[in-house]
Short mmCIF file of C-alpha atoms in Angstrom, two decimals:
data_model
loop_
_atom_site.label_atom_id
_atom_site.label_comp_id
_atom_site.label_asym_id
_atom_site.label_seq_id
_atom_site.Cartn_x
_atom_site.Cartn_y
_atom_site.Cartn_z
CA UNK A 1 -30.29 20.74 71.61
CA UNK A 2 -27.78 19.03 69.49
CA UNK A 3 -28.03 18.18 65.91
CA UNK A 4 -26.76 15.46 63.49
CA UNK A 5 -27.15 17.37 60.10
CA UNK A 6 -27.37 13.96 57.38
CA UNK A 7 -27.41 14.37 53.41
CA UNK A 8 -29.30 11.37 52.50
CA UNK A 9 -30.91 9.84 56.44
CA UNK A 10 -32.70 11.58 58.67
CA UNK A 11 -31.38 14.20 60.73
CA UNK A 12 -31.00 12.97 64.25
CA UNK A 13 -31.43 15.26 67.81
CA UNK A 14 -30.66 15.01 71.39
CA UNK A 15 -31.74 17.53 74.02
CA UNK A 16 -29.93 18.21 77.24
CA UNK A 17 -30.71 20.73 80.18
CA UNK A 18 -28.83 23.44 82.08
CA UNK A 19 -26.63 20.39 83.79
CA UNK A 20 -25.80 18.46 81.18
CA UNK A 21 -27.94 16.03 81.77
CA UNK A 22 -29.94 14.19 78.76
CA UNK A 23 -33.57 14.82 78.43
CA UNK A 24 -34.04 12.85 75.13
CA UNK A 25 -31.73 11.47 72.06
CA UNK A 26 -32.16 9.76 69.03
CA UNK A 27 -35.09 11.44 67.60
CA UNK A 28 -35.06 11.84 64.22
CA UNK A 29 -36.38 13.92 61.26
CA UNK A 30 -36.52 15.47 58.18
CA UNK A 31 -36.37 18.72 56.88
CA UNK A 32 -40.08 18.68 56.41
CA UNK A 33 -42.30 21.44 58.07
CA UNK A 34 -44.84 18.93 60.02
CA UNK A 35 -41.30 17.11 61.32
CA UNK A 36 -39.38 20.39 62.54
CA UNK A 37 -42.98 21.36 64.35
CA UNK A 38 -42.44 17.71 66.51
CA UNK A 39 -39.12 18.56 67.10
CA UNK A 40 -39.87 22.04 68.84
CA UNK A 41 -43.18 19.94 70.72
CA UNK A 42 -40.54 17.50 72.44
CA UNK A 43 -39.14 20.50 74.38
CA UNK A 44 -39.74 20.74 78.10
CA UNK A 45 -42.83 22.13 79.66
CA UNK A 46 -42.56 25.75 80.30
CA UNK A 47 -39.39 25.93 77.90
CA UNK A 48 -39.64 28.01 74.70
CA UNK A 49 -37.78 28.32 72.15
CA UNK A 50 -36.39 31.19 72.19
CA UNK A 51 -34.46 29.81 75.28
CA UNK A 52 -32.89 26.77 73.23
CA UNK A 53 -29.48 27.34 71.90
CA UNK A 54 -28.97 24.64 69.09
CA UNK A 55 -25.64 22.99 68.68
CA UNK A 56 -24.98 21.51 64.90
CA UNK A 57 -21.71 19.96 63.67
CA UNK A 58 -19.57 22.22 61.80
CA UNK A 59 -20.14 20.87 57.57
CA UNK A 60 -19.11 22.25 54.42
CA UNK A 61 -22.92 22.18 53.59
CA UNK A 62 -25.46 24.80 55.59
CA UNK A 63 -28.13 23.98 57.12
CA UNK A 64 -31.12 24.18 54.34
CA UNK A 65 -33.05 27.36 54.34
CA UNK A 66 -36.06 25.52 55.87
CA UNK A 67 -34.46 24.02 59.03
CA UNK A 68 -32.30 27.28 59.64
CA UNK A 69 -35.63 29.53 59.59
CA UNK A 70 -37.81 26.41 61.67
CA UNK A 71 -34.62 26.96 64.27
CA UNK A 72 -35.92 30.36 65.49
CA UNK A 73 -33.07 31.87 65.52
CA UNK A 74 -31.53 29.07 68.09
CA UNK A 75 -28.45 28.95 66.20
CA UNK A 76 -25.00 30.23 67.51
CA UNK A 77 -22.07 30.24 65.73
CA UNK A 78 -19.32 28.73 67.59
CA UNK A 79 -15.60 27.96 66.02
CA UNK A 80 -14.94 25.63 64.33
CA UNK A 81 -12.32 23.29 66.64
CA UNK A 82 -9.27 21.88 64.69
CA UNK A 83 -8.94 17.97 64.79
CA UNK A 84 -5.71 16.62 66.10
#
């Protein structure tokens, strides 16, 4: 699952499987507890989430407290890529 973190918009989500290939996009959301439960209902039948590794944009801002904890522990760390 890939997130676009926003300050003031929603945050937006895509969802891809194993191959790449795109199961959803563009569905967005707020940091609101009623909105991250929709998010985790849009994932596939028979997936969990404990099997979802989330993919967010690297930011100078963390995720808030709220979407972090609604993530499951889904989040990776990956380093940060320089920009040529």
């Amino acid at each position: 699952m890939g997130i676009d973190l926003a300050v003031r918009a929603q945050h937006q989500a895509s969802m891809a499987d194993e191959q790449g290939r795109v199961l959803w996009s563009g569905h967005r959301f707020r940091t609101r507890s009623e909105e991250l439960d929709r998010l985790w209902a849009r994932l596939p039948d028979g997936v969990t989430a404990a099997e979802v590794t989330v993919v967010m944009e690297q930011r100078r801002v963390p995720p808030r407290p709220r979407l972090r904890d609604a993530l499951h522990g889904a989040l990776h760390p990956t380093p940060q890529r320089e920009t040529l």
